[in-house]
């Protein structure tokens, strides 16, 4: 959890009531630090978190979370965290066809027309269970890292959008929770391919309530400023006008510092 | 990212023998030859066989990660990198797995470069010349504290070996190494229904998985207690010889990306490290290249200069450019950022090195430079006629 980002977004782990659909995205940059932020943020807030780890192993996430002051293994044992080890399951699913929940959930790897129905059913089951126990007021949260991997595995953009739409309807509306997803773009913006991640990003931007877009610096590589992040809030209620702010940032070992463009300590 | 990596010592700096600091817990750890904990993340890393490449990638290749090399146009330099990677495995006593559809793996292994006996000639020269530099600068004293100019990337501690490309490795070294080969034309075609998703790569994936499982690299087989690293070298995936049509048709094809994803899952739960070369310039679907890069941990691209480009005086010292496209962020938030991304490689008579790219000094005399300036100026000048500027450039 990065304190600076919390103050920019005007949130704190003590007060998580908003139902949000947060879209993280990157282009020619790496936005994975934001995933770690939200994972530790919601765990500290005491929410029940379902984390779908499609790109890294559990040990990676827990090593980073340790640096941010959260113990994933403990959270998992307590039942606060449901961690879907999709990467680890992929090898088992592709090679062994052994049964089990995770193998069933990963049917997008095997079927000729891949769908995410089983994954959604699992997410809903694990999060509504928490709602039934209902010993705390904190809302359930789904975090997916990252959706664009699914496109590489042959899942269509349409199927991914169906998945996110169902998740938003169930978790944000029904369960009053939040959804955080990451989409990594690896193509040019003007590509008009149907199955490109840019296409997915545009569709999700239309859905989301808060969007954090990480982009590489236009001026090229720099050692002291890693990239820039554009934060976009959807306007609600009286002020329909959405807000937009751009920050540059630098990632450190345990934190990230954000600053207005051009005000890096390396420049001033 | 199995358990042994997590309790690896964090932040032990092994630079030189000047320090007497030693962590007490070191002796308890499992020591695998040819590996060391990374200075930045504590991750177990192995050398790629080219010390300057290790340096460009932040110390080395993390065990459990996947290095993607985008081949140069004629696959000559990427092939050399693959052989360095394997040779380093032989020298460190690691197990090797070589897969190819083009050259027979036995031929690749036969041609491995021989290790140099007098290690690292560059470093020796540097250390012998440094005491002579003690005399203080009197005029340009501000430059005194600047670090010594060094274009070749190298780290202070020695890690990995140097090889002589002009000689082949001796037979007895190769005989001691445990080498597994996979040659596509000699394999049985896949019979399972899975070949639909993974296409031509399902046989390859099955043999990798059974190797990892049988030899206990994932720690599941309790009878075999090997504590060794498996190096996987997969040559030219995606080329037509693998039976993949990504180079032929622009249609969406997920076989290669699915293979890389599942391979990544396998690597993560075992003591193995993979180097994959892909001829990305041949791939027709433009979305696929970015996806392959995202699915691997480290990605580099080699861009060799064709004969025409080498006539360019800017690049005359180098054989090509090295682009570090992606550096992994494993077990940490950030990654080690290099101070420059302008890297070039050069194949000297015997070895392959990666250097920071510098423009050569302009040593031409000032008269001709003055004329050159004039001709440039005139070509930018709007009023000058194009003919005049052309004639003046011809004169310079």
Coordinates of N, CA and C in Angstrom, one line a residue, chain A residues 2 26-30 32-33 36 54-57 59-60 63-64 67-68 86-87 90-91 93-97 109-110 149 151-154 184-187 191 193 195-197 221 223 226 251-256, chain B residues 1-2 6 10 40-42 192-194 197-198 202 205-206 209 213 250 252-254 257-258 261-262 264-266 268-269 285-287 290-291 294-295 297 326-327 329-341:
Chain A
X2 N 0.6 2.1 -0.9 CA 1.4 3.3 -1.0 C 0.6 4.5 -0.4
X26 N -1.6 -0.5 -18.6 CA -0.3 0.1 -19.0 C 0.0 -0.1 -20.5
X27 N 0.9 0.7 -20.9 CA 1.3 0.6 -22.3 C 2.8 1.0 -22.3
X28 N 3.6 0.2 -22.8 CA 5.0 0.4 -22.8 C 5.6 0.7 -21.4
X29 N 5.0 0.1 -20.4 CA 5.4 0.4 -19.1 C 4.9 -0.8 -18.2
X30 N 5.1 -0.8 -16.9 CA 4.7 -1.9 -16.1 C 3.9 -1.4 -15.0
X32 N 2.3 -3.3 -12.7 CA 2.1 -4.4 -11.7 C 2.2 -3.9 -10.3
X33 N 2.9 -2.8 -10.1 CA 3.1 -2.2 -8.8 C 1.7 -1.8 -8.2
X36 N -0.1 -4.7 -6.6 CA 0.4 -5.0 -5.3 C -0.2 -3.9 -4.3
X54 N -2.9 -14.7 -12.6 CA -2.7 -15.4 -13.9 C -1.3 -15.3 -14.3
X55 N -0.5 -14.3 -13.8 CA 0.8 -14.2 -14.4 C 2.0 -14.6 -13.5
X56 N 1.8 -14.5 -12.2 CA 2.9 -14.8 -11.3 C 2.5 -15.9 -10.3
X57 N 3.5 -16.4 -9.6 CA 3.3 -17.4 -8.6 C 2.9 -16.8 -7.3
X59 N 4.3 -17.2 -4.5 CA 5.5 -16.8 -3.7 C 5.9 -15.4 -4.1
X60 N 5.7 -15.0 -5.4 CA 6.1 -13.7 -5.8 C 5.2 -12.7 -5.1
X63 N 6.0 -12.4 -1.5 CA 7.3 -11.7 -1.2 C 7.1 -10.2 -1.3
X64 N 6.4 -9.8 -2.3 CA 6.2 -8.3 -2.4 C 5.3 -7.8 -1.3
X67 N 7.0 -7.1 1.9 CA 7.7 -5.8 1.9 C 6.7 -4.6 2.2
X68 N 5.5 -4.8 1.7 CA 4.5 -3.8 2.0 C 3.8 -4.0 3.3
X86 N -3.7 -19.6 -10.8 CA -4.0 -20.0 -12.1 C -2.8 -20.4 -12.9
X87 N -1.6 -19.7 -12.7 CA -0.4 -20.0 -13.4 C 0.1 -21.4 -13.1
X90 N -2.1 -24.1 -14.6 CA -2.1 -24.2 -16.1 C -1.3 -25.4 -16.5
X91 N -0.1 -25.6 -15.9 CA 0.7 -26.7 -16.3 C 0.0 -28.1 -15.9
X93 N -3.2 -28.5 -15.7 CA -4.4 -28.7 -16.5 C -4.0 -29.2 -17.9
X94 N -2.9 -28.6 -18.5 CA -2.5 -28.9 -19.8 C -1.9 -30.3 -19.9
X95 N -1.3 -30.8 -18.9 CA -0.5 -32.0 -19.0 C -1.1 -33.2 -18.4
X96 N -1.9 -33.0 -17.3 CA -2.3 -34.2 -16.5 C -3.8 -34.4 -16.6
X97 N -4.5 -33.4 -16.8 CA -6.0 -33.5 -16.8 C -6.5 -34.1 -15.4
X109 N -8.4 -23.0 -20.7 CA -7.2 -23.5 -21.3 C -7.5 -24.6 -22.3
X110 N -8.5 -25.3 -22.1 CA -8.7 -26.6 -22.8 C -9.7 -26.5 -23.9
X149 N -3.7 -11.5 -20.3 CA -3.1 -12.9 -20.5 C -4.1 -13.8 -21.1
X151 N -6.3 -13.2 -23.2 CA -6.3 -13.0 -24.7 C -5.2 -13.8 -25.4
X152 N -4.1 -13.9 -24.7 CA -3.0 -14.7 -25.3 C -3.3 -16.2 -25.3
X153 N -4.2 -16.6 -24.4 CA -4.5 -18.0 -24.3 C -5.7 -18.3 -25.2
X154 N -6.1 -17.4 -26.0 CA -7.2 -17.7 -27.0 C -8.6 -17.4 -26.5
X184 N -2.9 -5.1 -19.8 CA -1.6 -4.6 -20.3 C -1.7 -4.6 -21.8
X185 N -1.5 -3.4 -22.4 CA -1.5 -3.3 -23.8 C -0.1 -3.5 -24.4
X186 N 0.0 -4.3 -25.4 CA 1.3 -4.5 -26.0 C 1.2 -4.1 -27.5
X187 N 0.2 -3.5 -27.9 CA 0.1 -3.1 -29.3 C 0.0 -1.6 -29.4
X191 N -4.0 0.5 -33.6 CA -4.4 -0.8 -34.1 C -5.8 -1.1 -34.0
X193 N -7.4 -4.0 -34.5 CA -7.7 -5.4 -34.5 C -8.8 -5.7 -33.5
X195 N -9.2 -8.5 -31.8 CA -8.8 -9.2 -30.6 C -7.7 -8.6 -29.9
X196 N -7.4 -7.3 -30.1 CA -6.3 -6.7 -29.4 C -6.6 -6.2 -28.0
X197 N -5.6 -6.1 -27.2 CA -5.9 -5.6 -25.8 C -6.3 -4.2 -25.8
X221 N 13.6 6.8 -22.2 CA 14.0 6.2 -21.0 C 14.6 7.1 -20.0
X223 N 16.3 7.2 -15.9 CA 16.7 6.4 -14.7 C 15.9 6.8 -13.5
X226 N 10.4 6.8 -13.6 CA 10.1 5.5 -14.3 C 9.1 5.7 -15.4
X251 N 9.5 4.0 -8.7 CA 9.3 2.9 -7.8 C 10.5 2.6 -7.0
X252 N 10.3 2.5 -5.7 CA 11.4 2.2 -4.8 C 11.2 0.8 -4.3
X253 N 12.1 0.4 -3.4 CA 12.0 -1.0 -2.9 C 10.7 -1.3 -2.2
X254 N 10.2 -0.4 -1.4 CA 9.0 -0.6 -0.6 C 7.9 0.4 -0.9
X255 N 8.2 1.3 -1.7 CA 7.1 2.3 -1.9 C 7.3 2.9 -3.3
X256 N 6.4 3.8 -3.6 CA 6.4 4.5 -4.9 C 6.2 6.0 -4.6
Chain B
X1 N 10.0 -20.3 -8.6 CA 10.3 -19.6 -7.3 C 10.0 -20.6 -6.2
X2 N 10.7 -21.6 -6.1 CA 10.5 -22.6 -5.1 C 11.1 -22.1 -3.8
X6 N 13.7 -18.4 -1.4 CA 13.2 -17.4 -0.5 C 14.1 -17.2 0.7
X10 N 19.8 -12.4 1.7 CA 19.4 -11.1 1.0 C 20.5 -10.1 1.2
X40 N 20.3 -7.7 -5.6 CA 19.2 -6.8 -5.5 C 17.9 -7.5 -4.8
X41 N 17.6 -8.7 -5.2 CA 16.4 -9.3 -4.8 C 16.6 -10.5 -3.9
X42 N 17.8 -11.0 -3.8 CA 18.0 -12.3 -3.1 C 17.6 -13.5 -3.8
X192 N -2.5 -37.2 -28.2 CA -3.6 -36.7 -27.3 C -4.4 -35.6 -28.0
X193 N -5.6 -35.4 -27.4 CA -6.5 -34.4 -28.0 C -6.0 -33.0 -27.7
X194 N -5.0 -32.9 -26.8 CA -4.5 -31.6 -26.4 C -3.7 -31.0 -27.5
X197 N -4.9 -27.5 -28.8 CA -4.6 -26.2 -28.2 C -3.2 -25.8 -28.4
X198 N -2.3 -26.8 -28.0 CA -0.9 -26.5 -28.0 C -0.3 -26.7 -29.4
X202 N 2.9 -29.5 -28.2 CA 2.5 -30.4 -27.1 C 3.5 -31.5 -26.8
X205 N 6.3 -29.9 -24.8 CA 5.9 -29.6 -23.4 C 5.9 -30.9 -22.6
X206 N 5.4 -31.9 -23.2 CA 5.3 -33.2 -22.4 C 6.7 -33.7 -22.0
X209 N 8.1 -31.6 -19.2 CA 7.4 -31.8 -18.0 C 7.9 -33.1 -17.4
X213 N 9.8 -33.7 -13.8 CA 9.3 -34.5 -12.8 C 10.2 -35.7 -12.4
X250 N -1.5 -14.5 -41.2 CA -1.7 -13.5 -40.2 C -2.9 -13.8 -39.3
X252 N -5.1 -15.4 -36.1 CA -4.8 -15.5 -34.7 C -4.4 -17.0 -34.4
X253 N -3.3 -17.1 -33.8 CA -2.8 -18.5 -33.5 C -2.3 -18.4 -32.1
X254 N -2.9 -19.2 -31.2 CA -2.5 -19.1 -29.8 C -1.6 -20.2 -29.3
X257 N 1.8 -18.8 -27.8 CA 1.7 -18.1 -26.6 C 1.2 -19.0 -25.5
X258 N 0.3 -19.9 -25.8 CA -0.2 -20.8 -24.7 C 1.0 -21.7 -24.2
X261 N 3.1 -19.7 -21.9 CA 2.4 -19.5 -20.6 C 2.6 -20.8 -19.7
X262 N 2.3 -21.9 -20.3 CA 2.4 -23.2 -19.5 C 3.8 -23.5 -19.1
X264 N 6.1 -21.3 -18.5 CA 6.3 -20.3 -17.4 C 5.8 -20.9 -16.1
X265 N 4.6 -21.5 -16.2 CA 4.1 -22.2 -15.0 C 5.0 -23.3 -14.5
X266 N 5.5 -24.1 -15.5 CA 6.4 -25.2 -15.1 C 7.7 -24.7 -14.5
X268 N 8.3 -21.9 -12.9 CA 8.1 -21.3 -11.7 C 8.1 -22.2 -10.5
X269 N 7.7 -23.5 -10.8 CA 7.6 -24.4 -9.7 C 8.8 -25.4 -9.8
X285 N 1.3 -12.1 -37.6 CA 0.3 -11.4 -36.8 C 1.0 -10.4 -35.9
X286 N 0.7 -9.1 -36.0 CA 1.5 -8.1 -35.3 C 1.1 -8.1 -33.8
X287 N 0.1 -8.7 -33.4 CA -0.3 -8.7 -32.0 C 0.6 -9.7 -31.2
X290 N 4.1 -8.8 -29.1 CA 4.0 -8.1 -27.8 C 3.5 -9.1 -26.8
X291 N 2.6 -10.0 -27.2 CA 2.1 -11.0 -26.2 C 3.2 -12.0 -25.8
X294 N 5.3 -10.3 -23.2 CA 4.6 -10.2 -21.9 C 4.6 -11.5 -21.2
X295 N 4.6 -12.6 -22.0 CA 4.5 -13.9 -21.3 C 5.9 -14.4 -20.9
X297 N 9.7 -13.6 -19.0 CA 10.2 -12.7 -17.9 C 11.1 -11.6 -18.5
X326 N 12.5 -6.0 -21.8 CA 11.8 -6.3 -20.5 C 12.8 -6.9 -19.5
X327 N 12.8 -6.4 -18.4 CA 13.6 -6.9 -17.3 C 12.5 -7.4 -16.2
X329 N 10.5 -8.3 -12.8 CA 10.3 -7.8 -11.5 C 9.9 -9.0 -10.7
X330 N 10.8 -9.7 -10.1 CA 10.5 -11.0 -9.4 C 10.7 -10.7 -7.9
X331 N 9.7 -11.0 -7.1 CA 9.8 -10.9 -5.7 C 10.1 -9.5 -5.2
X332 N 9.9 -8.5 -6.0 CA 10.2 -7.1 -5.6 C 9.3 -6.2 -6.4
X333 N 9.2 -5.0 -5.9 CA 8.3 -4.0 -6.6 C 9.0 -3.5 -7.8
X334 N 10.2 -3.0 -7.7 CA 10.9 -2.4 -8.8 C 11.9 -3.4 -9.3
X335 N 12.5 -3.0 -10.4 CA 13.6 -3.8 -10.9 C 14.9 -2.9 -11.0
X336 N 16.0 -3.6 -11.1 CA 17.2 -2.8 -11.2 C 17.3 -2.0 -12.5
X337 N 17.3 -0.7 -12.4 CA 17.3 0.0 -13.7 C 18.7 0.4 -14.1
X338 N 19.0 0.1 -15.4 CA 20.3 0.4 -15.9 C 20.4 1.9 -16.1
X339 N 21.6 2.5 -16.2 CA 21.7 3.9 -16.5 C 21.6 4.2 -17.9
X340 N 21.7 3.3 -18.8 CA 21.5 3.5 -20.2 C 20.9 2.4 -20.9
X341 N 20.2 2.6 -21.9 CA 19.6 1.5 -22.7 C 20.2 1.4 -24.1

